[in-house]
PDB file of C-alpha atoms in Angstrom:
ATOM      1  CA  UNK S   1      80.517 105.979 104.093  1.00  0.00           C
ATOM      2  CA  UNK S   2      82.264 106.789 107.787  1.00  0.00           C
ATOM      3  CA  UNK S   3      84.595 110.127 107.503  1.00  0.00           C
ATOM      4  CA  UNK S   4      87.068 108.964 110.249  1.00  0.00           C
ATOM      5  CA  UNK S   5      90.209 110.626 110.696  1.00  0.00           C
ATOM      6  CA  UNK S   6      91.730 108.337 113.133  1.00  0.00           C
ATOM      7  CA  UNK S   7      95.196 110.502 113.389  1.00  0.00           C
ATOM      8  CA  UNK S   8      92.828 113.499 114.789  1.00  0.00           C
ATOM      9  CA  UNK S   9      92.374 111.022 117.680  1.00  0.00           C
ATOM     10  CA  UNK S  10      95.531 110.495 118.680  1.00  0.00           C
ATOM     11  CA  UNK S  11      97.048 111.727 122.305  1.00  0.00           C
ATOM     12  CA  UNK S  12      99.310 114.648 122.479  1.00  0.00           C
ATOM     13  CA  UNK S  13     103.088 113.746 123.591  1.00  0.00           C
ATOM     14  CA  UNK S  14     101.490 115.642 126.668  1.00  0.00           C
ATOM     15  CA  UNK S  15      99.216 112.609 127.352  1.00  0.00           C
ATOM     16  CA  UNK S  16     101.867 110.392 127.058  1.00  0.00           C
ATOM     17  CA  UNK S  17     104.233 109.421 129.831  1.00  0.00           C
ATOM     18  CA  UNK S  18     107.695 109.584 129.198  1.00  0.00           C
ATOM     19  CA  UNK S  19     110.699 107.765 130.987  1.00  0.00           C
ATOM     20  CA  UNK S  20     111.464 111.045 133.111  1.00  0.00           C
ATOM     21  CA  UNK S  21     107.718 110.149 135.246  1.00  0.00           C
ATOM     22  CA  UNK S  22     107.547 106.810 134.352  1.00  0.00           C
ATOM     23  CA  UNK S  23     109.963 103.911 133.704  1.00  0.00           C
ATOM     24  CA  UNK S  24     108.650 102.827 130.313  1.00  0.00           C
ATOM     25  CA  UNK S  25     111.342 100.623 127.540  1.00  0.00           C
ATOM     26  CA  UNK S  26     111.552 101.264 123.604  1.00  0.00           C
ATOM     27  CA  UNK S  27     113.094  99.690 121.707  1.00  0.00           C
ATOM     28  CA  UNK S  28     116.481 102.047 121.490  1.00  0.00           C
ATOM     29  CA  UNK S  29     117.095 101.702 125.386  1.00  0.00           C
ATOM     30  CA  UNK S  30     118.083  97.846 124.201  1.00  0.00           C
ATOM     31  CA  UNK S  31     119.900  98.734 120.991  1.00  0.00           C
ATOM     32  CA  UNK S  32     122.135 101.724 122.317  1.00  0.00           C
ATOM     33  CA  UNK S  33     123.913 100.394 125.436  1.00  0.00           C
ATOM     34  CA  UNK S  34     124.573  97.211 123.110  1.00  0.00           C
ATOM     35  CA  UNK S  35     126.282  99.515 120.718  1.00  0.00           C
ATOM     36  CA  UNK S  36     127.987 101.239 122.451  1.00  0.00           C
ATOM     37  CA  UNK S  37     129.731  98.245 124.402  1.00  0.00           C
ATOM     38  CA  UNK S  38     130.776  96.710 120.630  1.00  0.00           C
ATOM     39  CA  UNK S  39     132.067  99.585 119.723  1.00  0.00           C
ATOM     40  CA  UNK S  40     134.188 100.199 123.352  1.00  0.00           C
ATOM     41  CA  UNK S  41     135.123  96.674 123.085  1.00  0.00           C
ATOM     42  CA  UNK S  42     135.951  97.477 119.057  1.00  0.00           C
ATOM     43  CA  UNK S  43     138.056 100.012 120.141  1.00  0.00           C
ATOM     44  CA  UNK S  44     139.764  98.919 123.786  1.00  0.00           C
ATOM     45  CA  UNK S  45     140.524  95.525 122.572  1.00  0.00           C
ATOM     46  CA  UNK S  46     143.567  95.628 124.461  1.00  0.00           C
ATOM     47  CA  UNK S  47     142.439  97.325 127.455  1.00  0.00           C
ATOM     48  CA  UNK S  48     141.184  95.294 130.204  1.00  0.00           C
ATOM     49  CA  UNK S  49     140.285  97.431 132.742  1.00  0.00           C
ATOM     50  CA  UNK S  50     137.022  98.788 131.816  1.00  0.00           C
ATOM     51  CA  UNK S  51     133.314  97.391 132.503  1.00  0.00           C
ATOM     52  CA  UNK S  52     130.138  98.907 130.445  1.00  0.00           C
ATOM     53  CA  UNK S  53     126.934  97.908 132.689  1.00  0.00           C
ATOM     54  CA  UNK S  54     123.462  98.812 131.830  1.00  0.00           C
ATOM     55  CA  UNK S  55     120.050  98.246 133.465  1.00  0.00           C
ATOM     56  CA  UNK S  56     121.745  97.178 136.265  1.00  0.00           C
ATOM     57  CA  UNK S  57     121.488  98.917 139.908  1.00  0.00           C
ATOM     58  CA  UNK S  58     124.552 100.657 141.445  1.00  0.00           C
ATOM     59  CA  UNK S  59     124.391 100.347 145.114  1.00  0.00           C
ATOM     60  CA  UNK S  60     126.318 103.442 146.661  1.00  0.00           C
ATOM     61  CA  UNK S  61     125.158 103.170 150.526  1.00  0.00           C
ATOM     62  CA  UNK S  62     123.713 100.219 152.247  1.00  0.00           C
ATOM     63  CA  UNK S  63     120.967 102.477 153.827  1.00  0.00           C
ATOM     64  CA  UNK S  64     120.127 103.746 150.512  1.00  0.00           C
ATOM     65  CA  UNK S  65     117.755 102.313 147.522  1.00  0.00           C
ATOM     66  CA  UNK S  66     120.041 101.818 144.380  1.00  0.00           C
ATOM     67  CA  UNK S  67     120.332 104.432 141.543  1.00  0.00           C
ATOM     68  CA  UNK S  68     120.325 102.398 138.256  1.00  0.00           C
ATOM     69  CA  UNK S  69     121.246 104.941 135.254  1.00  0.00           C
ATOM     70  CA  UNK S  70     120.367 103.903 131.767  1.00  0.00           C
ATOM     71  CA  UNK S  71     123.641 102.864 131.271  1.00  0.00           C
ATOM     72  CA  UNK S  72     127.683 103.563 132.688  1.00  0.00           C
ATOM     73  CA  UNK S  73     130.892 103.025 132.463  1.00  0.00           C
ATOM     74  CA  UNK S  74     133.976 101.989 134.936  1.00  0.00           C
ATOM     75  CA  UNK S  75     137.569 102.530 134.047  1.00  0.00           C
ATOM     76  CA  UNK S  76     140.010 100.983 135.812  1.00  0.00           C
ATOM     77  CA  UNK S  77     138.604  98.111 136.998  1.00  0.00           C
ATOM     78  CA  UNK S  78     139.776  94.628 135.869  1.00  0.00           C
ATOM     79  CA  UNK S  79     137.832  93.010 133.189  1.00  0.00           C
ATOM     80  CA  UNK S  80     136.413  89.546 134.244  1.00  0.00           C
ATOM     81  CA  UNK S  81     136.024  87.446 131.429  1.00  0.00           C
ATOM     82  CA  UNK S  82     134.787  84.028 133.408  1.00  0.00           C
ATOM     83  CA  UNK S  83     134.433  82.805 136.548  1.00  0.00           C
ATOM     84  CA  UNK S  84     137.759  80.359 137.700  1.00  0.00           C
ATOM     85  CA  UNK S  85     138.345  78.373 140.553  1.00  0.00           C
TER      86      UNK S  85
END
């Protein structure tokens, strides 16, 4: 019979690119920001001037690419709920 030890095989977390080099998705970078927007909307109900954005690119300066953090948070800027005409 084969003696293979296929966990003595594995890479090193040194072989492995991480989301500092390269922009790689697990499965927590969906599941936090969606948490933590229940739970701000849990507990601002009543507030409606705040907006939790993730995955999305902030655009500081036209001449500049966009910075887009894992997630962020605005206070003090009206909630829009819909679009009306």
């Amino acid at each position: 019979m084969l003696d293979y030890d296929s966990l003595r095989y594995l890479p090193s977390s040194w072989e492995l690119p991480d989301s500092k080099d390269t922009p790689l998705d697990n499965q927590l970078q969906h599941l936090v920001p969606g948490l933590l927007e229940s739970i701000l909307a849990l507990i601002w109900s009543q507030r409606q001037d705040w907006f939790f954005g993730a995955g999305m690119g902030i655009y500081y300066d036209p001449k500049k690419p966009a910075i887009v953090p894992e997630g962020f948070l605005s206070i003090g800027v009206p909630r829009v709920r819909g679009i009306s005409q």
